[in-house]
CSV table of C-alpha atoms in Angstrom, one decimal:
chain,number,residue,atom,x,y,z
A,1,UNK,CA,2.9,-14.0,21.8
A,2,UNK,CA,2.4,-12.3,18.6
A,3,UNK,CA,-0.2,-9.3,18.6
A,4,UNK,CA,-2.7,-8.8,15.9
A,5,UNK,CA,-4.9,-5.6,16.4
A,6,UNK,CA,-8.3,-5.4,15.5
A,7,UNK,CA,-9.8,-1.5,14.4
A,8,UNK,CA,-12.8,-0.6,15.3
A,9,UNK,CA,-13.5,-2.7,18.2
A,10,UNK,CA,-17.3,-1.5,17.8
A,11,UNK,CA,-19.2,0.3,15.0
A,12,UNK,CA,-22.6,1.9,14.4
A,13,UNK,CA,-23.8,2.2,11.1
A,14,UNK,CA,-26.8,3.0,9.1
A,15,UNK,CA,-28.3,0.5,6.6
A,16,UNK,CA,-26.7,1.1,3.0
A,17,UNK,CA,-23.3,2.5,4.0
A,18,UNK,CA,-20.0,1.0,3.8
A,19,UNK,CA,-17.7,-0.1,6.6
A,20,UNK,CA,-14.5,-0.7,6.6
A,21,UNK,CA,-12.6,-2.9,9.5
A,22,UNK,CA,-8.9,-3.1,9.7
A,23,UNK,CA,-6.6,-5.8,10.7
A,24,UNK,CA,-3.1,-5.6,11.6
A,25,UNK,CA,0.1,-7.3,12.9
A,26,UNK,CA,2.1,-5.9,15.0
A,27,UNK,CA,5.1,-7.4,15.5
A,28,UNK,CA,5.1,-9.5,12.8
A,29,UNK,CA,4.5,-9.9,9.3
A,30,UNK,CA,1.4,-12.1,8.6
A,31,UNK,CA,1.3,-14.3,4.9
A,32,UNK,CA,-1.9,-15.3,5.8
A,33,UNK,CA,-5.0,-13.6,7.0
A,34,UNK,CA,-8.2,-15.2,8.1
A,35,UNK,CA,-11.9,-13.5,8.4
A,36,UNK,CA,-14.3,-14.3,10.8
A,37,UNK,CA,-18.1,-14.1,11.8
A,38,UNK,CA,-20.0,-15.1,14.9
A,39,UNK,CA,-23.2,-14.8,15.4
A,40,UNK,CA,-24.4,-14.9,19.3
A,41,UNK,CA,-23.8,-18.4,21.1
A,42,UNK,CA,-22.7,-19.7,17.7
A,43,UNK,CA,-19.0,-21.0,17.0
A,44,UNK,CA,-17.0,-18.8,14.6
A,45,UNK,CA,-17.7,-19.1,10.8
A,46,UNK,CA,-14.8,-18.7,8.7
A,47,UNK,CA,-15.6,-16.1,6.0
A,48,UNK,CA,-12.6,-16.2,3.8
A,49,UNK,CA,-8.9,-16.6,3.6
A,50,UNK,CA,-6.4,-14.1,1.9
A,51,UNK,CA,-2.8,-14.6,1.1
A,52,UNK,CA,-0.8,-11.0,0.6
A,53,UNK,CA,-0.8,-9.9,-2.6
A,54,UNK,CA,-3.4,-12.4,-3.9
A,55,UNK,CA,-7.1,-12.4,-3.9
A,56,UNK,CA,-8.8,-13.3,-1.5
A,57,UNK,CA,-10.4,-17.4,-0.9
A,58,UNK,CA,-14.1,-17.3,0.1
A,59,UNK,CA,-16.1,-19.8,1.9
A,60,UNK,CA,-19.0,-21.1,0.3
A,61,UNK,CA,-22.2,-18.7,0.9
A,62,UNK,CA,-20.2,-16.0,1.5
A,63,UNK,CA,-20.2,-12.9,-1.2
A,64,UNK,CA,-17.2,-12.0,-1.9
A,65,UNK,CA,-19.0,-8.5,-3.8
A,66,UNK,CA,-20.5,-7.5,-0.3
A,67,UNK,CA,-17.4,-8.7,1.9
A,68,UNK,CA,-14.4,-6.9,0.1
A,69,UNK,CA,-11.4,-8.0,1.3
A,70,UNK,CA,-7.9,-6.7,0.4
A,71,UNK,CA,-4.5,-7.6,1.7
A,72,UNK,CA,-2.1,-5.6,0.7
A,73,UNK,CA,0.9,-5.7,2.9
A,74,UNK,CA,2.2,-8.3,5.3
A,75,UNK,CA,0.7,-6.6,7.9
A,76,UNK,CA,-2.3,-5.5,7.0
A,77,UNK,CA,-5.8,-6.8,5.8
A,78,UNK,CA,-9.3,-5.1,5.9
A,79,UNK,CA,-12.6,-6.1,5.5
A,80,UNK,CA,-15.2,-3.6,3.9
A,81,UNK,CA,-18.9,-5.0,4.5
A,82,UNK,CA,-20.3,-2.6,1.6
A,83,UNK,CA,-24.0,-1.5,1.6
A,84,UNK,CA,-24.4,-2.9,4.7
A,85,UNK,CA,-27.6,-4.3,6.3
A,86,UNK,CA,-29.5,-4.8,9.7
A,87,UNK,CA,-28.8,-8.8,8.7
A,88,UNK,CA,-24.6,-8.0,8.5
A,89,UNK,CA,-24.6,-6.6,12.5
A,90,UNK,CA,-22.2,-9.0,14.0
A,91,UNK,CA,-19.0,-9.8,15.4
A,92,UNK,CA,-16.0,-9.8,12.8
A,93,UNK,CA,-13.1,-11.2,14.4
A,94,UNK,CA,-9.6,-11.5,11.9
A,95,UNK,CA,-6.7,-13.4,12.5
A,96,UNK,CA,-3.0,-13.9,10.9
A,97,UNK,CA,-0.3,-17.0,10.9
A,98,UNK,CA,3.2,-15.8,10.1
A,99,UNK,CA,4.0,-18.0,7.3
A,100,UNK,CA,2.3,-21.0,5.4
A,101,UNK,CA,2.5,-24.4,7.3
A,102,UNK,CA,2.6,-22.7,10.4
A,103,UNK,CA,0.5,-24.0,13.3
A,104,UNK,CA,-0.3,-21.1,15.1
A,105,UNK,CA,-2.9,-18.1,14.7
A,106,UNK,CA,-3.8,-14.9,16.4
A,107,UNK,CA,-6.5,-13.5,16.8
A,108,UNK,CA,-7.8,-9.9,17.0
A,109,UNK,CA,-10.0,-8.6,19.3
A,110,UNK,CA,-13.0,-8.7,17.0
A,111,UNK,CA,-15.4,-5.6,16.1
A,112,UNK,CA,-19.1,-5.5,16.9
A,113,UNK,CA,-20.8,-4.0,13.7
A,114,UNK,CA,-24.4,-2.9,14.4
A,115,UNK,CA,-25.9,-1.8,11.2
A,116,UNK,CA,-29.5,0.4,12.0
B,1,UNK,CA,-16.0,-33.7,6.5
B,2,UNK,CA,-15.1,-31.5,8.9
B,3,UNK,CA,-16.9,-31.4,12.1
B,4,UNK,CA,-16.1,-30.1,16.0
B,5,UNK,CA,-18.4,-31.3,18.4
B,6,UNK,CA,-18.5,-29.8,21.8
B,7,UNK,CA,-21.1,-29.8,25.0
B,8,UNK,CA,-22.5,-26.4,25.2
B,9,UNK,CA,-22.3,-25.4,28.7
B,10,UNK,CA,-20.2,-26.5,32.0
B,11,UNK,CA,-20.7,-25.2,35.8
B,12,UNK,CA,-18.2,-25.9,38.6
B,13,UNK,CA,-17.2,-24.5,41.9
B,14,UNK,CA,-14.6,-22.8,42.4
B,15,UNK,CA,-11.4,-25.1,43.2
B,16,UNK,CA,-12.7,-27.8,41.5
B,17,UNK,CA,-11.5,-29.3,38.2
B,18,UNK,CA,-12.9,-28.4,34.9
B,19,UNK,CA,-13.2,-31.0,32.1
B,20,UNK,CA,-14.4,-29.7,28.4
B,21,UNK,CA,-14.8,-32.5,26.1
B,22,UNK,CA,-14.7,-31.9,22.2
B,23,UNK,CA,-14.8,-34.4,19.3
B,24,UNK,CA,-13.8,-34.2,15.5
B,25,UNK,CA,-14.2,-35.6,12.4
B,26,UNK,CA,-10.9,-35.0,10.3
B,27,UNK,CA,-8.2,-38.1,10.7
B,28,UNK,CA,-5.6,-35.8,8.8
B,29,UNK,CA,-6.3,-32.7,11.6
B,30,UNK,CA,-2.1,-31.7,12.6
B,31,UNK,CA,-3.0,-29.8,15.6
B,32,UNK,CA,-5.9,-29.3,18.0
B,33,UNK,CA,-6.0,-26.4,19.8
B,34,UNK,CA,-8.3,-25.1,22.5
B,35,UNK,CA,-9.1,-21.2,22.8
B,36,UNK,CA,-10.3,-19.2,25.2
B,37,UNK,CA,-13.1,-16.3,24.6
B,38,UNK,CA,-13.8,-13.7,27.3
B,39,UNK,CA,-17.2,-11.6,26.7
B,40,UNK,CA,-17.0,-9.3,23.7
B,41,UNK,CA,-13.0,-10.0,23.1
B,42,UNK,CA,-11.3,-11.8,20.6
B,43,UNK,CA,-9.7,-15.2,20.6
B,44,UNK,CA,-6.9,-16.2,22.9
B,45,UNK,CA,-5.2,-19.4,22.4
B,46,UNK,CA,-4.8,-21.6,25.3
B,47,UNK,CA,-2.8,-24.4,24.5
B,48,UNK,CA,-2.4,-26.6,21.4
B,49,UNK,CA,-1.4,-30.1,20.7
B,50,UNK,CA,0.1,-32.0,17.8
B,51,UNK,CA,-2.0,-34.6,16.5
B,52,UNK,CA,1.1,-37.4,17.5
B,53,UNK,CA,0.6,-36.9,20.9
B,54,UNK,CA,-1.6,-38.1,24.1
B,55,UNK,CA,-1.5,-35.6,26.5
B,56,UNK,CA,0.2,-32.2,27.0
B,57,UNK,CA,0.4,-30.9,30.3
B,58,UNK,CA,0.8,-27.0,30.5
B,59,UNK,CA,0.3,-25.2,34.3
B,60,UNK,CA,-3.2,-26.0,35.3
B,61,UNK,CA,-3.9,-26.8,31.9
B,62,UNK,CA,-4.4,-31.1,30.5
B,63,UNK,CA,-5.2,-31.6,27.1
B,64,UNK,CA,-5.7,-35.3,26.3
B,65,UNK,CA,-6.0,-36.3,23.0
B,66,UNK,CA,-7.7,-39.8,22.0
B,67,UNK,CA,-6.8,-40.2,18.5
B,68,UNK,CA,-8.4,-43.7,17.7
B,69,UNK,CA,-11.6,-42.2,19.2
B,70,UNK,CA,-11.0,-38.6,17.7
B,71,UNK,CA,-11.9,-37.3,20.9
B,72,UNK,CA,-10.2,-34.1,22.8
B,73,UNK,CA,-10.6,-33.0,26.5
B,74,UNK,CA,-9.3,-30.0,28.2
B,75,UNK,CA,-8.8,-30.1,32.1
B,76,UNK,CA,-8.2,-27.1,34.4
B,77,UNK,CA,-7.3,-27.3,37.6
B,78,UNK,CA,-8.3,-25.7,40.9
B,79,UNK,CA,-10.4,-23.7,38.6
B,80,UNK,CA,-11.2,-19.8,39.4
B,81,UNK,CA,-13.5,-17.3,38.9
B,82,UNK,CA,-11.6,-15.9,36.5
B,83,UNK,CA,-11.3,-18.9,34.1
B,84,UNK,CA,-15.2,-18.2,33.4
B,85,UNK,CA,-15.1,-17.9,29.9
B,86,UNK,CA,-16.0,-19.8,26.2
B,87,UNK,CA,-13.8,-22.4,25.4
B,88,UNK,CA,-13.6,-23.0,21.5
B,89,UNK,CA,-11.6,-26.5,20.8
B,90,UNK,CA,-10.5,-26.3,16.8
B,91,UNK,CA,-8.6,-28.5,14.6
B,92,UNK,CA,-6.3,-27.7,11.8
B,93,UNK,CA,-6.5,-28.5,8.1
B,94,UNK,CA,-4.1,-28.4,5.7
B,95,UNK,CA,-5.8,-27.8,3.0
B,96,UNK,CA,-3.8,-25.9,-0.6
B,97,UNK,CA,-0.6,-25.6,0.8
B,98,UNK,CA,-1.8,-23.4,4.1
B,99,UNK,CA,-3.9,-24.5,7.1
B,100,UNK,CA,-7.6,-23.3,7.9
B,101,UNK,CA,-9.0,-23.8,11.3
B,102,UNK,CA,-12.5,-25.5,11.9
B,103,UNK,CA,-13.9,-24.8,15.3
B,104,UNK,CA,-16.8,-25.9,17.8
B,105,UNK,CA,-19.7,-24.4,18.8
B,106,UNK,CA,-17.8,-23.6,22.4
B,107,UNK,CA,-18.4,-24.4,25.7
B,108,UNK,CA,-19.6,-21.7,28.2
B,109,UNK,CA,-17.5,-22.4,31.2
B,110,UNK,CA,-19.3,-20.8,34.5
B,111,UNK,CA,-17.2,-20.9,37.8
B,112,UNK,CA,-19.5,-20.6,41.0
B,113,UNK,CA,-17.3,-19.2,44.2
């Protein structure tokens, strides 16, 4: 299957800082990127959706001012959680489908962000 | 609306078979899909199947699919140690030209030896 990688896996920050995680497909080129949060022994709550070269689709209750998101290139998206806070440590999980219509996603690894 | 329903947690010896039952809310969901989470990892998909279809049999993998009832079941067979894992059952919407997956709670899977 097709590989989406998922950088960092884990990340320590302090409260106020900016972080910045990156998603990527490897072997092929994604049109559509999907962002990710899950909070322990919950389900996974879809943040936003972004289309390359367009801005990015946000979920309801999710600010799109302290979840930057920017996808650039067909294989690459990233998600900076700016001024970050205790209350933002989770796990980010991203994941791409190849073209519109298409059924199939992959997912990234995820990365754990602990914000102290 | 959109809503994924699944049982929370599910313990079987090992050999036995595992069922993991989900329901949804969506009539217009295309595909339903079941996905497998090991701890601290990322999604992997398992299997998927197209909303025109019953069942869809794939290794030790069953996924039955009760449209009227809106109801989706995963079975594994002679299940191992190693299949201890969440189980996330999601359904597709096409919502704006693209489709955006809604997913269940998950369903911790333990396998005693």
């Amino acid at each position: 299957g097709a590989v989406v990688s998922q950088h960092p896996s884990r990340v320590i920050c302090k409260s106020g800082t900016s972080v910045k995680i990156e998603c990527r497909s490897l072997d092929f080129q994604a049109t559509t990127m999907f962002w990710y949060r899950q909070f322990p022994k919950q389900s996974l709550m879809l943040m936003a959706t972004s289309n390359e070269g367009s801005k990015a689709t946000y979920e309801q209750g999710v600010e799109k001012d302290k979840f930057l998101i920017n996808h650039a290139s067909l294989t690459l998206s990233t998600l900076t959680v700016t001024s970050a806070h205790p209350e933002d440590s989770s796990f980010y999980i991203c994941s791409a489908r190849e073209h519109r219509g298409s059924f199939e996603a992959f997912f990234g690894q995820g990365t754990r962000l602990t914000v102290v | 609306g959109e809503d994924v329903e699944q049982s929370l947690f599910l313990s079987v010896r090992e050999g036995d078979s595992s069922v993991i039952n989900c329901t949804y809310t969506d009539s217009s969901s295309t595909y339903l899909y079941w996905y497998k989470q090991e701890p601290g990892a990322g999604l992997q998909l398992l299997t998927y199947i197209f909303s025109n279809m019953d069942m869809k049999q794939d290794q030790r993998l069953t996924v039955l699919l009760n449209k009227k009832d809106k109801h989706l079941s995963l079975r594994i067979a002679d299940t191992q140690t190693g299949d201890s894992a969440i189980y996330f059952c999601a359904e597709s919407i096409s919502t704006s030209g693209y489709s955006t997956l809604t997913f269940g709670k998950g369903t911790m899977l333990l396998v005693s030896p």
